[in-house]
Short mmCIF file of C-alpha atoms and ligand atoms in Angstrom, two decimals:
data_model
loop_
_atom_site.label_atom_id
_atom_site.label_comp_id
_atom_site.label_asym_id
_atom_site.label_seq_id
_atom_site.Cartn_x
_atom_site.Cartn_y
_atom_site.Cartn_z
CA MET L 954 35.20 30.37 13.11
CA PHE L 955 34.98 28.55 9.64
CA ASP L 956 37.96 30.16 7.72
CA LYS L 957 39.37 26.79 6.58
CA SER L 958 36.05 25.35 5.42
CA ARG L 959 35.24 28.65 3.48
CA LYS L 960 38.67 28.09 1.47
CA LEU L 961 38.04 24.44 1.09
CA PHE L 962 34.59 25.13 -0.30
CA GLU L 963 36.04 27.85 -2.66
CA ASN L 964 38.53 25.56 -3.91
CA SER L 965 36.14 22.56 -4.28
CA GLN L 966 33.81 24.63 -6.47
CA GLY L 967 36.45 24.68 -8.92
CA VAL L 968 36.65 21.03 -9.51
CA ILE L 969 33.34 19.70 -8.07
CA PRO L 970 29.96 21.02 -9.38
CA GLY L 971 28.64 23.35 -6.59
CA GLY L 972 31.67 22.03 -4.43
CA VAL L 973 29.65 18.99 -3.17
CA ASN L 974 29.06 15.46 -4.06
CA SER L 975 25.40 15.57 -3.03
CA PRO L 976 23.32 18.72 -3.30
CA VAL L 977 22.10 19.31 0.19
CA ARG L 978 25.42 19.35 1.62
CA ALA L 979 26.10 22.75 -0.05
CA PHE L 980 23.85 24.71 2.40
CA ARG L 981 21.89 26.35 -0.34
CA ALA L 982 18.91 25.89 1.73
CA VAL L 983 20.04 27.71 4.66
CA GLY L 984 22.61 29.96 3.20
CA GLY L 985 26.32 30.17 4.38
CA THR L 986 29.20 27.98 3.60
CA PRO L 987 29.18 24.19 4.39
CA ILE L 988 31.36 22.87 7.19
CA PHE L 989 34.14 20.60 6.06
CA PHE L 990 34.61 17.81 8.51
CA ARG L 991 37.90 16.23 9.65
CA GLU L 992 36.84 13.55 12.00
CA ALA L 993 34.12 12.39 14.18
CA GLU L 994 33.84 10.23 17.43
CA GLY L 995 30.56 9.10 19.16
CA ALA L 996 28.13 12.20 19.20
CA TYR L 997 30.76 14.73 18.04
CA LEU L 998 31.94 15.96 14.61
CA ARG L 999 35.18 17.89 14.39
CA ASP L 1000 35.70 20.37 11.43
CA VAL L 1001 38.75 21.43 9.70
CA ASP L 1002 39.02 24.64 11.78
CA GLY L 1003 39.01 22.53 14.91
CA ASN L 1004 35.53 23.49 16.07
CA ARG L 1005 33.45 20.70 17.73
CA PHE L 1006 29.85 19.94 17.14
CA ILE L 1007 27.06 17.80 18.79
CA ASP L 1008 25.83 16.12 15.46
CA TYR L 1009 22.17 15.51 14.86
CA VAL L 1010 22.67 14.42 11.31
CA GLY L 1011 24.56 11.04 11.80
CA SER L 1012 25.50 10.89 8.15
CA TRP L 1013 21.63 11.17 7.46
CA GLY L 1014 20.85 8.17 9.62
CA PRO L 1015 23.62 5.47 9.42
CA ALA L 1016 25.67 6.58 12.48
CA ILE L 1017 23.08 5.13 14.88
CA LEU L 1018 25.72 3.87 17.25
CA GLY L 1019 27.55 7.20 17.13
CA HIS L 1020 30.69 7.85 14.82
CA ALA L 1021 33.62 5.53 14.73
CA HIS L 1022 32.15 2.91 17.17
CA PRO L 1023 35.24 1.07 18.13
CA ALA L 1024 33.58 -2.30 17.54
CA VAL L 1025 32.44 -1.40 13.96
CA VAL L 1026 36.01 0.23 13.36
CA ALA L 1027 37.62 -2.90 14.28
CA ALA L 1028 35.28 -5.14 12.21
CA VAL L 1029 36.02 -3.03 9.13
CA GLN L 1030 39.84 -3.05 9.70
CA GLU L 1031 39.88 -6.69 10.24
CA ARG L 1032 38.00 -7.55 7.15
CA ALA L 1033 39.81 -4.81 5.05
CA ALA L 1034 43.17 -6.67 5.83
CA LYS L 1035 41.82 -9.76 4.09
CA GLY L 1036 40.91 -8.20 0.72
CA LEU L 1037 38.62 -5.33 -0.19
CA SER L 1038 36.51 -7.03 -2.94
CA PHE L 1039 36.22 -10.22 -4.79
CA GLY L 1040 33.35 -9.84 -7.08
CA ALA L 1041 32.26 -13.26 -5.94
CA PRO L 1042 30.14 -14.66 -3.14
CA THR L 1043 31.25 -14.39 0.57
CA GLU L 1044 29.95 -15.89 3.71
CA ALA L 1045 29.33 -12.44 5.22
CA GLU L 1046 26.83 -11.70 2.49
CA PHE L 1047 24.86 -14.84 3.58
CA GLU L 1048 25.05 -13.59 7.21
CA LEU L 1049 23.95 -10.21 6.50
CA ALA L 1050 21.01 -11.51 4.39
CA SER L 1051 20.08 -14.01 6.91
CA ARG L 1052 20.02 -11.30 9.61
CA LEU L 1053 17.64 -9.07 7.62
CA VAL L 1054 15.38 -12.01 6.93
CA GLU L 1055 15.33 -12.71 10.75
CA LEU L 1056 14.61 -9.07 11.73
CA LEU L 1057 12.04 -8.25 9.15
CA PRO L 1058 9.65 -10.99 8.74
CA SER L 1059 8.26 -9.55 5.46
CA ILE L 1060 11.57 -10.32 3.79
CA GLU L 1061 11.89 -13.88 2.81
CA GLN L 1062 14.61 -13.25 0.29
CA VAL L 1063 17.01 -10.22 -0.05
CA ARG L 1064 19.60 -8.85 -2.59
CA LEU L 1065 22.33 -6.42 -1.45
CA THR L 1066 23.24 -3.50 -3.55
CA SER L 1067 25.63 -0.39 -2.86
CA SER L 1068 23.17 2.26 -2.25
CA GLY L 1069 19.48 3.09 -1.40
CA THR L 1070 19.10 4.54 -4.93
CA GLU L 1071 19.98 1.19 -6.45
CA ALA L 1072 17.66 -0.71 -4.10
CA THR L 1073 14.51 1.42 -4.86
CA MET L 1074 15.11 1.50 -8.71
CA SER L 1075 15.72 -2.33 -8.74
CA ALA L 1076 12.62 -2.91 -6.53
CA ILE L 1077 10.51 -1.00 -9.04
CA ARG L 1078 11.84 -2.90 -11.99
CA LEU L 1079 11.34 -6.07 -10.18
CA ALA L 1080 7.58 -5.09 -9.45
CA ARG L 1081 7.07 -4.18 -13.08
CA GLY L 1082 8.66 -7.51 -14.24
CA PHE L 1083 6.68 -9.49 -11.81
CA THR L 1084 3.21 -7.85 -12.64
CA GLY L 1085 3.73 -7.24 -16.26
CA ARG L 1086 2.38 -3.71 -15.53
CA ASN L 1087 4.01 -0.42 -16.05
CA LYS L 1088 2.31 2.36 -13.78
CA ILE L 1089 3.69 3.17 -10.53
CA ILE L 1090 2.43 5.27 -7.71
CA LYS L 1091 4.34 7.42 -5.25
CA PHE L 1092 3.70 10.20 -2.90
CA GLU L 1093 4.35 13.86 -2.47
CA GLY L 1094 7.41 14.74 -0.28
CA CYS L 1095 8.63 11.05 -0.33
CA TYR L 1096 12.07 10.55 -1.57
CA HIS L 1097 13.39 7.48 -2.96
CA GLY L 1098 16.86 8.27 -4.39
CA HIS L 1099 17.65 9.79 -7.68
CA GLY L 1100 16.39 7.07 -10.19
CA ASP L 1101 14.72 8.56 -13.18
CA ALA L 1102 11.18 7.35 -12.81
CA LEU L 1103 11.13 8.50 -9.07
CA LEU L 1104 12.00 12.23 -9.85
CA VAL L 1105 8.62 13.31 -10.14
CA LYS L 1106 6.85 16.53 -9.30
CA ALA L 1107 3.16 15.98 -8.55
CA GLY L 1108 0.75 17.03 -11.38
CA SER L 1109 -1.88 19.68 -10.64
CA GLY L 1110 -4.82 17.32 -10.04
CA ALA L 1111 -4.74 14.09 -8.03
CA LEU L 1112 -4.92 12.00 -11.12
CA THR L 1113 -2.75 13.87 -13.56
CA PHE L 1114 0.61 11.94 -14.06
CA GLY L 1115 3.62 13.83 -12.97
CA ASN L 1116 6.22 16.11 -14.74
CA PRO L 1117 9.96 15.40 -14.38
CA SER L 1118 11.36 17.35 -11.32
CA SER L 1119 14.77 17.13 -12.73
CA ALA L 1120 16.07 18.28 -16.19
CA GLY L 1121 17.55 15.30 -18.10
CA VAL L 1122 14.52 13.15 -17.26
CA PRO L 1123 12.48 12.51 -20.38
CA PRO L 1124 8.87 13.09 -19.82
CA GLU L 1125 8.14 9.64 -21.18
CA VAL L 1126 10.22 8.16 -18.41
CA VAL L 1127 7.81 9.56 -15.83
CA ALA L 1128 4.76 9.34 -17.99
CA ASN L 1129 3.81 6.08 -15.91
CA THR L 1130 4.54 7.65 -12.37
CA LEU L 1131 1.43 8.89 -10.55
CA VAL L 1132 2.00 11.23 -7.60
CA LEU L 1133 -0.49 11.33 -4.80
CA PRO L 1134 -0.65 13.45 -1.65
CA TYR L 1135 0.86 11.53 1.48
CA ASN L 1136 -1.48 10.35 4.08
CA ASP L 1137 -4.77 11.10 2.12
CA THR L 1138 -7.20 8.15 1.93
CA ASP L 1139 -9.68 9.75 -0.63
CA SER L 1140 -7.01 10.24 -3.45
CA LEU L 1141 -5.67 6.75 -2.80
CA ASP L 1142 -9.18 5.44 -3.17
CA GLU L 1143 -9.86 7.21 -6.39
CA ALA L 1144 -6.42 6.28 -7.93
CA PHE L 1145 -6.99 2.60 -7.39
CA ARG L 1146 -10.46 2.60 -8.81
CA ASN L 1147 -9.04 4.33 -11.80
CA ILE L 1148 -5.81 2.60 -12.55
CA GLY L 1149 -5.40 -0.19 -9.75
CA ASP L 1150 -5.50 -2.90 -12.55
CA GLU L 1151 -2.73 -1.29 -14.40
CA THR L 1152 -0.43 -0.52 -11.51
CA ALA L 1153 2.72 -2.53 -10.81
CA CYS L 1154 3.55 -1.01 -7.52
CA VAL L 1155 3.22 1.47 -4.75
CA ILE L 1156 6.37 2.86 -3.20
CA ILE L 1157 5.96 4.80 -0.06
CA GLU L 1158 8.17 5.84 2.96
CA PRO L 1159 5.97 4.26 5.57
CA ILE L 1160 7.21 7.05 7.95
CA ALA L 1161 8.39 9.96 5.92
CA GLY L 1162 11.78 11.22 6.58
CA ASN L 1163 12.66 13.27 3.62
CA MET L 1164 10.11 16.06 4.07
CA ASN L 1165 11.18 16.42 7.60
CA PHE L 1166 9.56 13.81 9.75
CA VAL L 1167 5.91 12.85 9.06
CA MET L 1168 4.06 10.03 10.64
CA PRO L 1169 1.04 8.85 8.59
CA ALA L 1170 -2.06 7.41 10.14
CA LYS L 1171 -1.92 3.61 10.80
CA THR L 1172 -5.53 3.32 9.18
CA TYR L 1173 -4.05 5.08 6.05
CA LEU L 1174 -1.24 2.46 5.67
CA ASP L 1175 -3.78 -0.40 6.50
CA PHE L 1176 -6.02 0.96 3.68
CA LEU L 1177 -3.20 1.06 1.35
CA ARG L 1178 -2.13 -2.65 2.27
CA SER L 1179 -5.54 -3.81 1.62
CA LEU L 1180 -6.04 -2.00 -1.74
CA CYS L 1181 -2.53 -3.42 -2.90
CA THR L 1182 -3.79 -6.96 -2.07
CA LYS L 1183 -7.18 -6.34 -3.73
CA TYR L 1184 -5.66 -5.10 -6.94
CA GLY L 1185 -2.64 -7.19 -7.08
CA VAL L 1186 -0.31 -4.39 -6.85
CA VAL L 1187 3.10 -4.77 -5.26
CA LEU L 1188 3.47 -2.69 -1.98
CA ILE L 1189 7.04 -1.42 -1.59
CA PHE L 1190 7.87 0.09 1.75
CA ASP L 1191 10.98 2.26 1.27
CA GLU L 1192 12.70 1.80 4.76
CA VAL L 1193 16.16 3.05 3.47
CA MET L 1194 15.68 5.69 6.29
CA THR L 1195 13.32 4.16 8.87
CA GLY L 1196 14.66 0.50 8.63
CA PHE L 1197 16.73 -0.07 11.97
CA ARG L 1198 16.16 3.63 12.85
CA VAL L 1199 12.65 3.90 14.34
CA GLY L 1200 13.03 0.46 15.81
CA LEU L 1201 14.48 -2.92 15.22
CA GLY L 1202 11.49 -3.93 13.17
CA GLY L 1203 11.45 -0.69 11.08
CA ALA L 1204 8.25 1.14 10.38
CA GLN L 1205 6.61 -2.26 9.32
CA GLY L 1206 7.25 -3.68 12.71
CA TYR L 1207 5.86 -0.40 14.36
CA PHE L 1208 2.60 -0.54 12.45
CA GLY L 1209 2.49 -4.21 12.10
CA ILE L 1210 1.91 -4.08 8.30
CA LYS L 1211 3.57 -6.57 5.82
CA PRO L 1212 4.77 -4.84 2.57
CA ASP L 1213 5.50 -7.05 -0.43
CA LEU L 1214 8.99 -5.65 -0.92
CA THR L 1215 11.15 -3.55 1.29
CA THR L 1216 14.06 -1.42 0.32
CA LEU L 1217 16.91 -0.77 2.88
CA GLY L 1218 20.18 1.32 3.17
CA LYS L 1219 21.77 3.75 5.55
CA VAL L 1220 21.80 1.87 8.98
CA ILE L 1221 22.37 -1.59 7.19
CA GLY L 1222 25.81 -0.33 5.97
CA GLY L 1223 26.83 1.33 9.36
CA GLY L 1224 28.50 4.23 7.48
CA MET L 1225 29.59 2.14 4.52
CA PRO L 1226 27.94 1.87 1.22
CA VAL L 1227 25.23 -0.83 1.53
CA GLY L 1228 21.56 -1.02 0.19
CA ALA L 1229 19.20 -4.05 -0.07
CA PHE L 1230 15.66 -4.79 -1.46
CA GLY L 1231 13.90 -7.93 -0.59
CA GLY L 1232 10.53 -9.48 0.18
CA ARG L 1233 8.19 -12.07 -0.97
CA ARG L 1234 10.06 -15.16 -2.27
CA ASP L 1235 7.77 -15.58 -5.40
CA ILE L 1236 8.66 -12.03 -6.35
CA MET L 1237 12.17 -12.21 -5.61
CA ALA L 1238 12.29 -15.33 -7.82
CA HIS L 1239 11.91 -13.06 -10.96
CA LEU L 1240 15.39 -11.64 -10.51
CA ALA L 1241 18.28 -12.89 -12.63
CA PRO L 1242 19.77 -15.42 -12.62
CA LEU L 1243 16.46 -17.18 -11.81
CA GLY L 1244 14.25 -14.89 -13.59
CA ALA L 1245 13.96 -12.25 -16.36
CA VAL L 1246 14.47 -9.07 -14.34
CA TYR L 1247 18.09 -8.10 -14.55
CA GLN L 1248 19.87 -6.47 -11.78
CA ALA L 1249 23.58 -6.51 -10.79
CA GLY L 1250 26.56 -4.72 -9.09
CA THR L 1251 30.25 -5.19 -9.12
CA LEU L 1252 30.59 -3.97 -5.55
CA SER L 1253 27.22 -5.31 -4.39
CA GLY L 1254 27.60 -7.05 -1.05
CA ASN L 1255 31.12 -5.72 -0.61
CA PRO L 1256 32.91 -7.61 2.15
CA VAL L 1257 34.18 -4.58 4.04
CA ALA L 1258 30.78 -2.64 3.95
CA VAL L 1259 28.91 -5.92 4.81
CA ALA L 1260 31.27 -6.19 7.94
CA ALA L 1261 30.32 -2.73 9.15
CA GLY L 1262 26.56 -3.38 8.49
CA LEU L 1263 26.73 -6.74 10.33
CA LYS L 1264 28.54 -5.36 13.39
CA THR L 1265 26.03 -2.42 13.58
CA LEU L 1266 23.06 -4.81 13.38
CA GLU L 1267 24.51 -6.98 15.96
CA LEU L 1268 25.00 -4.04 18.46
CA ILE L 1269 21.54 -2.41 17.78
CA ALA L 1270 19.72 -5.63 18.50
CA ARG L 1271 21.00 -5.64 22.07
CA PRO L 1272 18.07 -5.75 24.58
CA GLY L 1273 17.00 -2.22 25.63
CA PHE L 1274 18.86 -0.32 22.65
CA PHE L 1275 15.85 1.30 21.01
CA GLU L 1276 14.23 1.84 24.24
CA ALA L 1277 17.10 3.94 25.36
CA LEU L 1278 17.58 5.63 22.16
CA ALA L 1279 13.93 6.55 22.06
CA MET L 1280 13.92 8.09 25.44
CA ARG L 1281 16.94 10.27 24.68
CA THR L 1282 15.48 11.46 21.43
CA GLY L 1283 12.25 12.11 23.36
CA ASP L 1284 14.09 14.01 25.93
CA LEU L 1285 15.60 16.23 23.25
CA ILE L 1286 12.18 16.98 21.67
CA ALA L 1287 10.66 17.72 25.21
CA GLY L 1288 13.63 20.11 25.86
CA LEU L 1289 13.58 22.10 22.74
CA THR L 1290 9.77 22.35 22.98
CA ASP L 1291 10.09 23.77 26.38
CA ALA L 1292 12.95 26.14 25.38
CA ALA L 1293 10.85 27.43 22.41
CA ASP L 1294 7.74 27.95 24.72
CA ALA L 1295 9.83 29.86 27.19
CA GLU L 1296 10.97 32.20 24.44
CA GLY L 1297 7.60 32.41 22.91
CA VAL L 1298 8.50 30.86 19.52
CA PRO L 1299 5.86 28.91 17.73
CA PHE L 1300 7.43 25.38 17.63
CA SER L 1301 6.47 21.67 17.68
CA GLY L 1302 8.24 18.39 17.55
CA THR L 1303 7.96 14.70 17.38
CA SER L 1304 10.18 11.59 17.46
CA LEU L 1305 10.16 7.95 17.14
CA GLY L 1306 13.10 5.62 17.99
CA GLY L 1307 16.22 7.60 16.94
CA MET L 1308 14.49 9.88 14.38
CA PHE L 1309 12.92 13.16 14.99
CA GLY L 1310 11.19 16.22 13.24
CA ILE L 1311 11.20 19.84 14.55
CA PHE L 1312 8.94 22.36 12.90
CA PHE L 1313 8.50 26.24 13.27
CA ARG L 1314 4.75 25.97 13.57
CA SER L 1315 2.64 25.10 16.58
CA GLN L 1316 1.22 21.70 15.32
CA VAL L 1317 3.21 18.79 14.07
CA PRO L 1318 2.28 18.39 10.20
CA THR L 1319 0.75 15.23 8.78
CA ASP L 1320 1.56 15.80 5.08
CA TYR L 1321 3.65 17.73 2.56
CA SER L 1322 1.48 20.70 2.54
CA GLY L 1323 1.65 20.99 6.31
CA VAL L 1324 5.39 20.75 6.36
CA MET L 1325 5.49 23.54 3.57
CA GLU L 1326 3.64 25.82 6.09
CA THR L 1327 6.57 25.74 8.75
CA ASP L 1328 8.51 29.08 8.96
CA ARG L 1329 11.45 28.31 6.83
CA ASP L 1330 13.27 31.75 7.33
CA ARG L 1331 13.04 31.15 11.05
CA PHE L 1332 14.35 27.58 10.71
CA ASN L 1333 17.44 29.04 8.82
CA ARG L 1334 18.13 31.56 11.29
CA PHE L 1335 17.81 28.96 14.03
CA PHE L 1336 20.20 26.65 12.03
CA HIS L 1337 22.97 29.21 12.00
CA ALA L 1338 22.38 30.19 15.57
CA MET L 1339 22.89 26.59 16.65
CA LEU L 1340 25.85 25.94 14.43
CA ASN L 1341 27.61 28.88 15.95
CA ARG L 1342 26.84 27.32 19.39
CA GLY L 1343 28.33 24.04 18.28
CA ILE L 1344 25.29 22.21 17.32
CA TYR L 1345 24.99 20.50 13.91
CA LEU L 1346 21.50 20.20 12.51
CA ALA L 1347 20.43 19.17 9.04
CA PRO L 1348 20.96 22.27 6.83
CA SER L 1349 17.47 22.32 5.68
CA ALA L 1350 13.88 22.80 7.20
CA TYR L 1351 12.75 19.72 5.18
CA GLU L 1352 15.11 17.11 6.73
CA ALA L 1353 14.46 14.70 9.61
CA GLY L 1354 16.94 14.85 12.50
CA PHE L 1355 18.94 11.72 14.01
CA VAL L 1356 20.07 10.93 17.58
CA SER L 1357 22.66 8.34 18.17
CA ALA L 1358 23.35 5.87 21.14
CA ALA L 1359 26.26 7.81 21.71
CA HIS L 1360 24.54 10.93 22.69
CA THR L 1361 24.57 11.42 26.57
CA ILE L 1362 22.17 13.21 28.88
CA ASN L 1363 24.78 16.07 28.97
CA ASP L 1364 24.88 16.36 25.25
CA ILE L 1365 21.09 16.78 25.33
CA ALA L 1366 21.38 19.43 27.99
CA GLU L 1367 24.09 21.20 26.13
CA THR L 1368 21.84 21.15 22.98
CA VAL L 1369 18.70 22.34 24.78
CA SER L 1370 20.65 25.38 26.47
CA ALA L 1371 22.18 26.26 22.99
CA ALA L 1372 18.53 26.12 21.66
CA ARG L 1373 17.18 28.46 24.37
CA ALA L 1374 19.72 31.06 23.59
CA SER L 1375 19.13 30.44 19.77
CA PHE L 1376 15.30 30.77 20.11
CA ALA L 1377 15.94 34.12 22.07
CA GLU L 1378 18.23 35.23 19.33
CA ILE L 1379 15.82 34.47 16.42
CA ARG L 1380 12.40 35.35 18.11
C1 PLP J 1399 18.44 8.20 1.51
C2 PLP J 1399 17.22 7.53 0.91
C3 PLP J 1399 17.24 6.89 -0.38
C4 PLP J 1399 18.44 6.88 -1.21
O1 PLP J 1399 19.56 6.14 -0.69
P1 PLP J 1399 21.02 6.64 -1.22
O2 PLP J 1399 21.79 5.59 -0.38
O3 PLP J 1399 21.29 7.99 -0.87
O4 PLP J 1399 21.16 6.34 -2.71
C5 PLP J 1399 16.12 6.30 -0.81
N1 PLP J 1399 15.05 6.20 -0.14
C6 PLP J 1399 14.92 6.89 1.14
C7 PLP J 1399 13.65 6.86 1.96
C8 PLP J 1399 16.01 7.47 1.70
O5 PLP J 1399 15.96 8.24 2.95
#
């Protein structure tokens, strides 16, 4: 069934480390060989062997309209024919920035980058330049791209600074990064009492999408907001994944909380490389060329990428878009939960907008340690059972899932029936 993918993977490993350009693609977590895709349309992926899959990864979020949406493809083609890149300002950048400012009221000014990683790295540098402080706080299980200062494993106690979680990151680079448990009020309170005055920023996924899908308590985020205000700490919501995924206002709209800075990516490029960071005007004014914090990019605000983002944002802002998407995603979770129940498999699931989490444990987790208690071995067998039935899930028990506007009721029904058979197989 996967012969050509196997062959390509074998060959790729000769010239690309691990055969992939981003580690999770290698299927190391679930075992087996990664699928090489040839094309995609709507909710479906087609691989090099000609197999068709219903896709619940959506390129890790961006494909919210489904793959190759005709209007997005047309916008890209039209723009590409007029020049791929100028390294100079274009009107479309102004339009995308204006759109972001309009959709997310916490953003007064915004700068475009080419990836989410650049956006978070730049936001942290900006927060440090703005406050003149060095320390930053992040949370266990939250991912903010592969910038040095953010690749930190939690230390042993709540107040020990972290160790690098990647070789090649000098300990002194993460010596100023404190890692706290997610969704835990006491450790937050203690940390601010100890180092609130020396802290430049807190960066958080306001809904976590990189330890599977975990919702924090609103009271927790409210408390975080009030502490940041009290201590003059810049609050950064990393909405690279949740922005325009859980709703048109992102997680900040859902919770009604205004961060000082927001980082964006994924959906705002509609499948093309676009990231962004923005927020309070007085903070953004510290960026070069206005201020002393340097940040730049040859392809930042690339016209073709921006065209895809603008068209995507236009289409998802249509009335009723997120209501329909949330309902479809909710149907999927309800169907999967019923199927697991029927086969007696301990299982739970949750969703918001077009994002979801499924867990092989009976309760939805609320933090990293809860996520770690899911039955990983069972997920891995489920993943392959579903793959063999034409359903493409994220190849790890610790990733969120995504539904697009192109997924039909029939796609959901097909998925649920594949799941019922898969649960029976792995029980
Ligand atoms: C994907 C992601 C990033 C990194 O974005 P890239 O475009 O992969 O560099 C940062 N933060 C969050 C929350 C993400 O989900």
